[in-house]
């Protein structure tokens, strides 16, 4: 499963204790569905994970959490990154470290954003990907030169 592979890669590369993927659920639009996870249970990793995931789904922007009592195990540092399809959040990738000495930053955001781009390219149906290939080169250049990393504490 591609999602599980990407999540394991994130936990290995970033040395975090948890990574999970949530996707938009048409049956419950207010609550994204957890579709894959690796590491410690999300409830132990980040107590308020539901609110963080919902905020990212709503805003379509990266959300960062750092506080001393954010997990059942003590302190935590977390980053939630949207999976964007045509500037609309279709999911969220959440990475959490519960070590006091580990803080997620810009490099971590870049790794997670790349993983979300890989996941979106595989989740979006092949016919929609084919349709996008007809997009103007000028538009593609403008988008690729923009800064996708809008981190909000």
GROMACS .gro file of N, CA and C in nm:
model
  459
    1UNK      N    1   0.084  -0.119   0.000
    1UNK     CA    2   0.000   0.000   0.000
    1UNK      C    3   0.089   0.125   0.000
    2UNK      N    4   0.067   0.212  -0.096
    2UNK     CA    5   0.148   0.333  -0.113
    2UNK      C    6   0.147   0.422   0.010
    3UNK      N    7   0.031   0.440   0.071
    3UNK     CA    8   0.022   0.527   0.189
    3UNK      C    9   0.109   0.474   0.302
    4UNK      N   10   0.104   0.345   0.328
    4UNK     CA   11   0.184   0.286   0.436
    4UNK      C   12   0.334   0.302   0.407
    5UNK      N   13   0.373   0.285   0.281
    5UNK     CA   14   0.513   0.300   0.243
    5UNK      C   15   0.559   0.444   0.267
    6UNK      N   16   0.480   0.542   0.223
    6UNK     CA   17   0.516   0.683   0.243
    6UNK      C   18   0.522   0.718   0.392
    7UNK      N   19   0.429   0.666   0.471
    7UNK     CA   20   0.428   0.695   0.614
    7UNK      C   21   0.551   0.635   0.683
    8UNK      N   22   0.587   0.513   0.647
    8UNK     CA   23   0.708   0.452   0.705
    8UNK      C   24   0.832   0.530   0.665
    9UNK      N   25   0.834   0.577   0.541
    9UNK     CA   26   0.948   0.657   0.494
    9UNK      C   27   0.960   0.785   0.577
   10UNK      N   28   0.847   0.848   0.604
   10UNK     CA   29   0.848   0.971   0.685
   10UNK      C   30   0.899   0.943   0.826
   11UNK      N   31   0.850   0.837   0.889
   11UNK     CA   32   0.896   0.807   1.025
   11UNK      C   33   1.045   0.774   1.025
   12UNK      N   34   1.095   0.707   0.922
   12UNK     CA   35   1.238   0.675   0.915
   12UNK      C   36   1.324   0.797   0.888
   13UNK      N   37   1.287   0.875   0.786
   13UNK     CA   38   1.368   0.991   0.747
   13UNK      C   39   1.365   1.100   0.853
   14UNK      N   40   1.247   1.128   0.907
   14UNK     CA   41   1.235   1.238   1.002
   14UNK      C   42   1.255   1.195   1.147
   15UNK      N   43   1.265   1.065   1.170
   15UNK     CA   44   1.282   1.012   1.305
   15UNK      C   45   1.172   1.063   1.398
   16UNK      N   46   1.047   1.043   1.355
   16UNK     CA   47   0.930   1.077   1.436
   16UNK      C   48   0.863   0.948   1.482
   17UNK      N   49   0.783   0.959   1.587
   17UNK     CA   50   0.721   0.840   1.645
   17UNK      C   51   0.584   0.807   1.585
   18UNK      N   52   0.528   0.898   1.508
   18UNK     CA   53   0.397   0.873   1.449
   18UNK      C   54   0.382   0.947   1.316
   19UNK      N   55   0.316   0.880   1.221
   19UNK     CA   56   0.274   0.944   1.096
   19UNK      C   57   0.141   0.882   1.056
   20UNK      N   58   0.047   0.966   1.012
   20UNK     CA   59  -0.083   0.913   0.970
   20UNK      C   60  -0.138   0.994   0.853
   21UNK      N   61  -0.229   0.929   0.780
   21UNK     CA   62  -0.291   0.989   0.663
   21UNK      C   63  -0.442   0.989   0.683
   22UNK      N   64  -0.502   1.105   0.664
   22UNK     CA   65  -0.647   1.123   0.673
   22UNK      C   66  -0.695   1.172   0.537
   23UNK      N   67  -0.809   1.120   0.492
   23UNK     CA   68  -0.867   1.164   0.365
   23UNK      C   69  -1.008   1.215   0.386
   24UNK      N   70  -1.049   1.307   0.299
   24UNK     CA   71  -1.185   1.361   0.304
   24UNK      C   72  -1.285   1.245   0.295
   25UNK      N   73  -1.385   1.248   0.381
   25UNK     CA   74  -1.489   1.144   0.384
   25UNK      C   75  -1.621   1.209   0.344
   26UNK      N   76  -1.670   1.175   0.224
   26UNK     CA   77  -1.793   1.236   0.173
   26UNK      C   78  -1.912   1.208   0.265
   27UNK      N   79  -1.911   1.092   0.333
   27UNK     CA   80  -2.021   1.059   0.424
   27UNK      C   81  -2.018   1.141   0.553
   28UNK      N   82  -1.899   1.185   0.593
   28UNK     CA   83  -1.882   1.265   0.715
   28UNK      C   84  -1.788   1.382   0.684
   29UNK      N   85  -1.837   1.485   0.614
   29UNK     CA   86  -1.748   1.592   0.568
   29UNK      C   87  -1.677   1.668   0.680
   30UNK      N   88  -1.732   1.666   0.801
   30UNK     CA   89  -1.668   1.737   0.912
   30UNK      C   90  -1.556   1.656   0.977
   31UNK      N   91  -1.549   1.526   0.944
   31UNK     CA   92  -1.451   1.437   1.007
   31UNK      C   93  -1.376   1.359   0.901
   32UNK      N   94  -1.251   1.396   0.872
   32UNK     CA   95  -1.173   1.318   0.775
   32UNK      C   96  -1.151   1.176   0.827
   33UNK      N   97  -1.144   1.081   0.738
   33UNK     CA   98  -1.126   0.941   0.776
   33UNK      C   99  -0.978   0.906   0.783
   34UNK      N  100  -0.937   0.840   0.891
   34UNK     CA  101  -0.800   0.790   0.903
   34UNK      C  102  -0.787   0.668   0.813
   35UNK      N  103  -0.694   0.672   0.718
   35UNK     CA  104  -0.681   0.562   0.623
   35UNK      C  105  -0.553   0.482   0.642
   36UNK      N  106  -0.452   0.540   0.706
   36UNK     CA  107  -0.327   0.468   0.731
   36UNK      C  108  -0.251   0.537   0.843
   37UNK      N  109  -0.175   0.459   0.919
   37UNK     CA  110  -0.094   0.514   1.027
   37UNK      C  111   0.022   0.421   1.055
   38UNK      N  112   0.129   0.477   1.106
   38UNK     CA  113   0.244   0.399   1.148
   38UNK      C  114   0.302   0.460   1.275
   39UNK      N  115   0.363   0.377   1.357
   39UNK     CA  116   0.421   0.423   1.482
   39UNK      C  117   0.322   0.411   1.597
   40UNK      N  118   0.342   0.492   1.700
   40UNK     CA  119   0.255   0.485   1.816
   40UNK      C  120   0.114   0.532   1.778
   41UNK      N  121   0.011   0.491   1.852
   41UNK     CA  122  -0.126   0.535   1.819
   41UNK      C  123  -0.139   0.687   1.820
   42UNK      N  124  -0.218   0.740   1.727
   42UNK     CA  125  -0.233   0.885   1.712
   42UNK      C  126  -0.284   0.949   1.841
   43UNK      N  127  -0.372   0.880   1.915
   43UNK     CA  128  -0.426   0.936   2.039
   43UNK      C  129  -0.316   0.957   2.143
   44UNK      N  130  -0.214   0.872   2.140
   44UNK     CA  131  -0.101   0.888   2.232
   44UNK      C  132  -0.003   0.992   2.182
   45UNK      N  133   0.010   1.004   2.052
   45UNK     CA  134   0.107   1.095   1.993
   45UNK      C  135   0.064   1.241   2.007
   46UNK      N  136  -0.062   1.270   1.980
   46UNK     CA  137  -0.111   1.409   1.983
   46UNK      C  138  -0.255   1.408   2.031
   47UNK      N  139  -0.276   1.455   2.151
   47UNK     CA  140  -0.409   1.450   2.213
   47UNK      C  141  -0.514   1.520   2.126
   48UNK      N  142  -0.482   1.637   2.074
   48UNK     CA  143  -0.581   1.714   1.997
   48UNK      C  144  -0.569   1.693   1.847
   49UNK      N  145  -0.528   1.574   1.804
   49UNK     CA  146  -0.507   1.549   1.662
   49UNK      C  147  -0.631   1.577   1.578
   50UNK      N  148  -0.749   1.547   1.631
   50UNK     CA  149  -0.872   1.568   1.554
   50UNK      C  150  -0.893   1.713   1.516
   51UNK      N  151  -0.869   1.804   1.608
   51UNK     CA  152  -0.882   1.947   1.580
   51UNK      C  153  -0.778   1.996   1.482
   52UNK      N  154  -0.656   1.947   1.495
   52UNK     CA  155  -0.548   1.986   1.405
   52UNK      C  156  -0.578   1.940   1.263
   53UNK      N  157  -0.619   1.815   1.248
   53UNK     CA  158  -0.650   1.760   1.115
   53UNK      C  159  -0.768   1.836   1.054
   54UNK      N  160  -0.872   1.862   1.132
   54UNK     CA  161  -0.989   1.935   1.081
   54UNK      C  162  -0.950   2.075   1.036
   55UNK      N  163  -0.863   2.143   1.113
   55UNK     CA  164  -0.820   2.279   1.077
   55UNK      C  165  -0.745   2.278   0.944
   56UNK      N  166  -0.657   2.181   0.925
   56UNK     CA  167  -0.580   2.174   0.800
   56UNK      C  168  -0.672   2.142   0.682
   57UNK      N  169  -0.768   2.053   0.703
   57UNK     CA  170  -0.864   2.023   0.595
   57UNK      C  171  -0.943   2.148   0.558
   58UNK      N  172  -0.977   2.229   0.656
   58UNK     CA  173  -1.058   2.350   0.631
   58UNK      C  174  -0.975   2.460   0.565
   59UNK      N  175  -0.852   2.484   0.614
   59UNK     CA  176  -0.772   2.595   0.564
   59UNK      C  177  -0.685   2.559   0.443
   60UNK      N  178  -0.649   2.431   0.431
   60UNK     CA  179  -0.558   2.390   0.324
   60UNK      C  180  -0.416   2.438   0.347
   61UNK      N  181  -0.381   2.466   0.473
   61UNK     CA  182  -0.247   2.516   0.506
   61UNK      C  183  -0.180   2.428   0.610
   62UNK      N  184  -0.049   2.430   0.609
   62UNK     CA  185   0.029   2.355   0.706
   62UNK      C  186   0.004   2.411   0.846
   63UNK      N  187  -0.008   2.321   0.942
   63UNK     CA  188  -0.027   2.361   1.081
   63UNK      C  189   0.078   2.290   1.166
   64UNK      N  190   0.143   2.368   1.251
   64UNK     CA  191   0.250   2.317   1.336
   64UNK      C  192   0.207   2.327   1.481
   65UNK      N  193   0.237   2.223   1.560
   65UNK     CA  194   0.204   2.221   1.703
   65UNK      C  195   0.331   2.189   1.780
   66UNK      N  196   0.358   2.269   1.883
   66UNK     CA  197   0.469   2.241   1.973
   66UNK      C  198   0.429   2.284   2.112
   67UNK      N  199   0.422   2.188   2.202
   67UNK     CA  200   0.399   2.224   2.341
   67UNK      C  201   0.442   2.112   2.434
   68UNK      N  202   0.466   2.148   2.559
   68UNK     CA  203   0.524   2.052   2.654
   68UNK      C  204   0.431   1.940   2.697
   69UNK      N  205   0.301   1.955   2.686
   69UNK     CA  206   0.209   1.850   2.730
   69UNK      C  207   0.111   1.811   2.621
   70UNK      N  208   0.158   1.799   2.497
   70UNK     CA  209   0.070   1.772   2.384
   70UNK      C  210   0.037   1.627   2.360
   71UNK      N  211   0.110   1.535   2.425
   71UNK     CA  212   0.083   1.394   2.402
   71UNK      C  213   0.060   1.323   2.535
   72UNK      N  214   0.010   1.202   2.526
   72UNK     CA  215  -0.011   1.121   2.646
   72UNK      C  216   0.124   1.086   2.710
   73UNK      N  217   0.231   1.101   2.634
   73UNK     CA  218   0.366   1.067   2.682
   73UNK      C  219   0.443   1.190   2.728
   74UNK      N  220   0.384   1.309   2.723
   74UNK     CA  221   0.454   1.431   2.762
   74UNK      C  222   0.451   1.533   2.649
   75UNK      N  223   0.568   1.592   2.618
   75UNK     CA  224   0.577   1.694   2.517
   75UNK      C  225   0.566   1.639   2.376
   76UNK      N  226   0.539   1.729   2.281
   76UNK     CA  227   0.532   1.684   2.141
   76UNK      C  228   0.560   1.799   2.046
   77UNK      N  229   0.595   1.761   1.926
   77UNK     CA  230   0.608   1.851   1.814
   77UNK      C  231   0.537   1.782   1.698
   78UNK      N  232   0.444   1.850   1.635
   78UNK     CA  233   0.366   1.789   1.529
   78UNK      C  234   0.353   1.884   1.411
   79UNK      N  235   0.336   1.824   1.293
   79UNK     CA  236   0.312   1.902   1.173
   79UNK      C  237   0.206   1.829   1.090
   80UNK      N  238   0.105   1.903   1.051
   80UNK     CA  239  -0.002   1.850   0.966
   80UNK      C  240   0.003   1.925   0.833
   81UNK      N  241   0.009   1.850   0.724
   81UNK     CA  242   0.025   1.907   0.591
   81UNK      C  243  -0.091   1.861   0.503
   82UNK      N  244  -0.155   1.955   0.433
   82UNK     CA  245  -0.268   1.914   0.347
   82UNK      C  246  -0.223   1.843   0.221
   83UNK      N  247  -0.305   1.750   0.174
   83UNK     CA  248  -0.290   1.692   0.042
   83UNK      C  249  -0.379   1.777  -0.047
   84UNK      N  250  -0.319   1.853  -0.137
   84UNK     CA  251  -0.394   1.948  -0.218
   84UNK      C  252  -0.417   1.896  -0.359
   85UNK      N  253  -0.541   1.908  -0.404
   85UNK     CA  254  -0.579   1.877  -0.541
   85UNK      C  255  -0.653   1.998  -0.594
   86UNK      N  256  -0.593   2.067  -0.690
   86UNK     CA  257  -0.650   2.192  -0.741
   86UNK      C  258  -0.677   2.292  -0.628
   87UNK      N  259  -0.581   2.305  -0.538
   87UNK     CA  260  -0.587   2.400  -0.426
   87UNK      C  261  -0.697   2.367  -0.325
   88UNK      N  262  -0.750   2.246  -0.330
   88UNK     CA  263  -0.851   2.202  -0.235
   88UNK      C  264  -0.793   2.086  -0.154
   89UNK      N  265  -0.807   2.093  -0.022
   89UNK     CA  266  -0.754   1.987   0.064
   89UNK      C  267  -0.841   1.862   0.050
   90UNK      N  268  -0.778   1.753   0.008
   90UNK     CA  269  -0.848   1.625  -0.002
   90UNK      C  270  -0.803   1.530   0.109
   91UNK      N  271  -0.705   1.573   0.187
   91UNK     CA  272  -0.654   1.492   0.295
   91UNK      C  273  -0.550   1.565   0.376
   92UNK      N  274  -0.498   1.497   0.478
   92UNK     CA  275  -0.397   1.555   0.566
   92UNK      C  276  -0.296   1.446   0.601
   93UNK      N  277  -0.169   1.482   0.598
   93UNK     CA  278  -0.065   1.393   0.646
   93UNK      C  279  -0.013   1.454   0.777
   94UNK      N  280  -0.016   1.376   0.884
   94UNK     CA  281   0.023   1.421   1.017
   94UNK      C  282   0.149   1.348   1.060
   95UNK      N  283   0.250   1.422   1.106
   95UNK     CA  284   0.373   1.363   1.161
   95UNK      C  285   0.392   1.419   1.301
   96UNK      N  286   0.428   1.330   1.396
   96UNK     CA  287   0.440   1.371   1.537
   96UNK      C  288   0.564   1.309   1.599
   97UNK      N  289   0.638   1.393   1.672
   97UNK     CA  290   0.748   1.346   1.756
   97UNK      C  291   0.709   1.372   1.901
   98UNK      N  292   0.731   1.274   1.987
   98UNK     CA  293   0.698   1.292   2.129
   98UNK      C  294   0.824   1.309   2.214
   99UNK      N  295   0.937   1.328   2.148
   99UNK     CA  296   1.061   1.352   2.222
   99UNK      C  297   1.077   1.501   2.247
  100UNK      N  298   1.110   1.538   2.371
  100UNK     CA  299   1.127   1.679   2.405
  100UNK      C  300   1.237   1.745   2.323
  101UNK      N  301   1.338   1.669   2.283
  101UNK     CA  302   1.452   1.725   2.210
  101UNK      C  303   1.426   1.741   2.060
  102UNK      N  304   1.314   1.691   2.010
  102UNK     CA  305   1.286   1.692   1.865
  102UNK      C  306   1.178   1.795   1.832
  103UNK      N  307   1.211   1.891   1.748
  103UNK     CA  308   1.116   1.991   1.701
  103UNK      C  309   1.111   1.985   1.549
  104UNK      N  310   0.991   1.978   1.494
  104UNK     CA  311   0.975   1.973   1.349
  104UNK      C  312   0.988   2.113   1.291
  105UNK      N  313   1.063   2.125   1.181
  105UNK     CA  314   1.087   2.256   1.122
  105UNK      C  315   1.073   2.256   0.971
  106UNK      N  316   1.144   2.349   0.906
  106UNK     CA  317   1.132   2.369   0.760
  106UNK      C  318   1.174   2.248   0.679
  107UNK      N  319   1.286   2.184   0.716
  107UNK     CA  320   1.329   2.065   0.642
  107UNK      C  321   1.222   1.957   0.651
  108UNK      N  322   1.168   1.938   0.770
  108UNK     CA  323   1.063   1.838   0.790
  108UNK      C  324   0.942   1.870   0.703
  109UNK      N  325   0.906   1.997   0.696
  109UNK     CA  326   0.792   2.039   0.614
  109UNK      C  327   0.816   2.005   0.468
  110UNK      N  328   0.938   2.026   0.419
  110UNK     CA  329   0.969   1.995   0.279
  110UNK      C  330   0.954   1.846   0.251
  111UNK      N  331   1.002   1.762   0.343
  111UNK     CA  332   0.989   1.616   0.325
  111UNK      C  333   0.843   1.576   0.324
  112UNK      N  334   0.764   1.631   0.416
  112UNK     CA  335   0.623   1.594   0.425
  112UNK      C  336   0.546   1.645   0.304
  113UNK      N  337   0.577   1.765   0.257
  113UNK     CA  338   0.509   1.820   0.138
  113UNK      C  339   0.538   1.731   0.017
  114UNK      N  340   0.661   1.686   0.001
  114UNK     CA  341   0.694   1.596  -0.111
  114UNK      C  342   0.614   1.466  -0.102
  115UNK      N  343   0.600   1.415   0.020
  115UNK     CA  344   0.522   1.292   0.038
  115UNK      C  345   0.376   1.315   0.002
  116UNK      N  346   0.321   1.432   0.040
  116UNK     CA  347   0.181   1.459   0.006
  116UNK      C  348   0.164   1.472  -0.145
  117UNK      N  349   0.262   1.531  -0.212
  117UNK     CA  350   0.253   1.543  -0.358
  117UNK      C  351   0.255   1.405  -0.424
  118UNK      N  352   0.337   1.315  -0.374
  118UNK     CA  353   0.341   1.178  -0.425
  118UNK      C  354   0.206   1.110  -0.403
  119UNK      N  355   0.152   1.125  -0.283
  119UNK     CA  356   0.023   1.061  -0.253
  119UNK      C  357  -0.089   1.117  -0.341
  120UNK      N  358  -0.093   1.249  -0.359
  120UNK     CA  359  -0.197   1.309  -0.442
  120UNK      C  360  -0.185   1.260  -0.586
  121UNK      N  361  -0.062   1.251  -0.637
  121UNK     CA  362  -0.046   1.206  -0.776
  121UNK      C  363  -0.095   1.064  -0.795
  122UNK      N  364  -0.094   0.984  -0.689
  122UNK     CA  365  -0.141   0.846  -0.700
  122UNK      C  366  -0.289   0.832  -0.665
  123UNK      N  367  -0.342   0.925  -0.584
  123UNK     CA  368  -0.482   0.919  -0.543
  123UNK      C  369  -0.574   0.973  -0.652
  124UNK      N  370  -0.531   1.083  -0.716
  124UNK     CA  371  -0.611   1.146  -0.821
  124UNK      C  372  -0.624   1.048  -0.936
  125UNK      N  373  -0.744   1.035  -0.989
  125UNK     CA  374  -0.769   0.936  -1.093
  125UNK      C  375  -0.683   0.963  -1.218
  126UNK      N  376  -0.645   0.856  -1.289
  126UNK     CA  377  -0.558   0.871  -1.408
  126UNK      C  378  -0.617   0.963  -1.515
  127UNK      N  379  -0.749   0.960  -1.533
  127UNK     CA  380  -0.805   1.046  -1.638
  127UNK      C  381  -0.795   1.193  -1.602
  128UNK      N  382  -0.801   1.226  -1.473
  128UNK     CA  383  -0.784   1.367  -1.433
  128UNK      C  384  -0.640   1.408  -1.450
  129UNK      N  385  -0.544   1.319  -1.422
  129UNK     CA  386  -0.403   1.351  -1.443
  129UNK      C  387  -0.378   1.374  -1.590
  130UNK      N  388  -0.435   1.291  -1.677
  130UNK     CA  389  -0.419   1.306  -1.821
  130UNK      C  390  -0.474   1.441  -1.866
  131UNK      N  391  -0.590   1.479  -1.813
  131UNK     CA  392  -0.653   1.606  -1.849
  131UNK      C  393  -0.564   1.724  -1.810
  132UNK      N  394  -0.494   1.714  -1.699
  132UNK     CA  395  -0.408   1.824  -1.654
  132UNK      C  396  -0.286   1.842  -1.742
  133UNK      N  397  -0.245   1.740  -1.815
  133UNK     CA  398  -0.126   1.754  -1.898
  133UNK      C  399  -0.146   1.858  -2.007
  134UNK      N  400  -0.269   1.896  -2.036
  134UNK     CA  401  -0.296   1.999  -2.134
  134UNK      C  402  -0.287   2.140  -2.076
  135UNK      N  403  -0.249   2.153  -1.949
  135UNK     CA  404  -0.239   2.283  -1.884
  135UNK      C  405  -0.127   2.365  -1.947
  136UNK      N  406  -0.149   2.494  -1.956
  136UNK     CA  407  -0.052   2.585  -2.013
  136UNK      C  408   0.082   2.577  -1.941
  137UNK      N  409   0.192   2.578  -2.015
  137UNK     CA  410   0.326   2.573  -1.956
  137UNK      C  411   0.350   2.695  -1.869
  138UNK      N  412   0.295   2.810  -1.909
  138UNK     CA  413   0.312   2.932  -1.830
  138UNK      C  414   0.246   2.916  -1.694
  139UNK      N  415   0.128   2.855  -1.688
  139UNK     CA  416   0.059   2.832  -1.561
  139UNK      C  417   0.138   2.735  -1.473
  140UNK      N  418   0.191   2.628  -1.533
  140UNK     CA  419   0.267   2.529  -1.456
  140UNK      C  420   0.392   2.593  -1.398
  141UNK      N  421   0.462   2.676  -1.478
  141UNK     CA  422   0.580   2.745  -1.428
  141UNK      C  423   0.546   2.835  -1.311
  142UNK      N  424   0.437   2.910  -1.321
  142UNK     CA  425   0.398   3.002  -1.215
  142UNK      C  426   0.368   2.927  -1.087
  143UNK      N  427   0.299   2.814  -1.097
  143UNK     CA  428   0.267   2.736  -0.979
  143UNK      C  429   0.392   2.674  -0.920
  144UNK      N  430   0.481   2.621  -1.004
  144UNK     CA  431   0.600   2.555  -0.952
  144UNK      C  432   0.695   2.655  -0.887
  145UNK      N  433   0.688   2.781  -0.925
  145UNK     CA  434   0.775   2.881  -0.865
  145UNK      C  435   0.716   2.941  -0.738
  146UNK      N  436   0.591   2.912  -0.710
  146UNK     CA  437   0.531   2.965  -0.587
  146UNK      C  438   0.581   2.885  -0.468
  147UNK      N  439   0.565   2.939  -0.349
  147UNK     CA  440   0.611   2.873  -0.227
  147UNK      C  441   0.497   2.794  -0.165
  148UNK      N  442   0.501   2.659  -0.171
  148UNK     CA  443   0.392   2.579  -0.117
  148UNK      C  444   0.397   2.567   0.035
  149UNK      N  445   0.504   2.615   0.097
  149UNK     CA  446   0.522   2.597   0.240
  149UNK      C  447   0.472   2.718   0.318
  150UNK      N  448   0.345   2.721   0.349
  150UNK     CA  449   0.287   2.827   0.430
  150UNK      C  450   0.266   2.768   0.569
  151UNK      N  451   0.364   2.785   0.657
  151UNK     CA  452   0.356   2.723   0.789
  151UNK      C  453   0.292   2.820   0.885
  152UNK      N  454   0.190   2.770   0.958
  152UNK     CA  455   0.119   2.850   1.056
  152UNK      C  456   0.129   2.783   1.191
  153UNK      N  457   0.186   2.852   1.290
  153UNK     CA  458   0.199   2.791   1.425
  153UNK      C  459   0.064   2.780   1.492
   0.00000   0.00000   0.00000
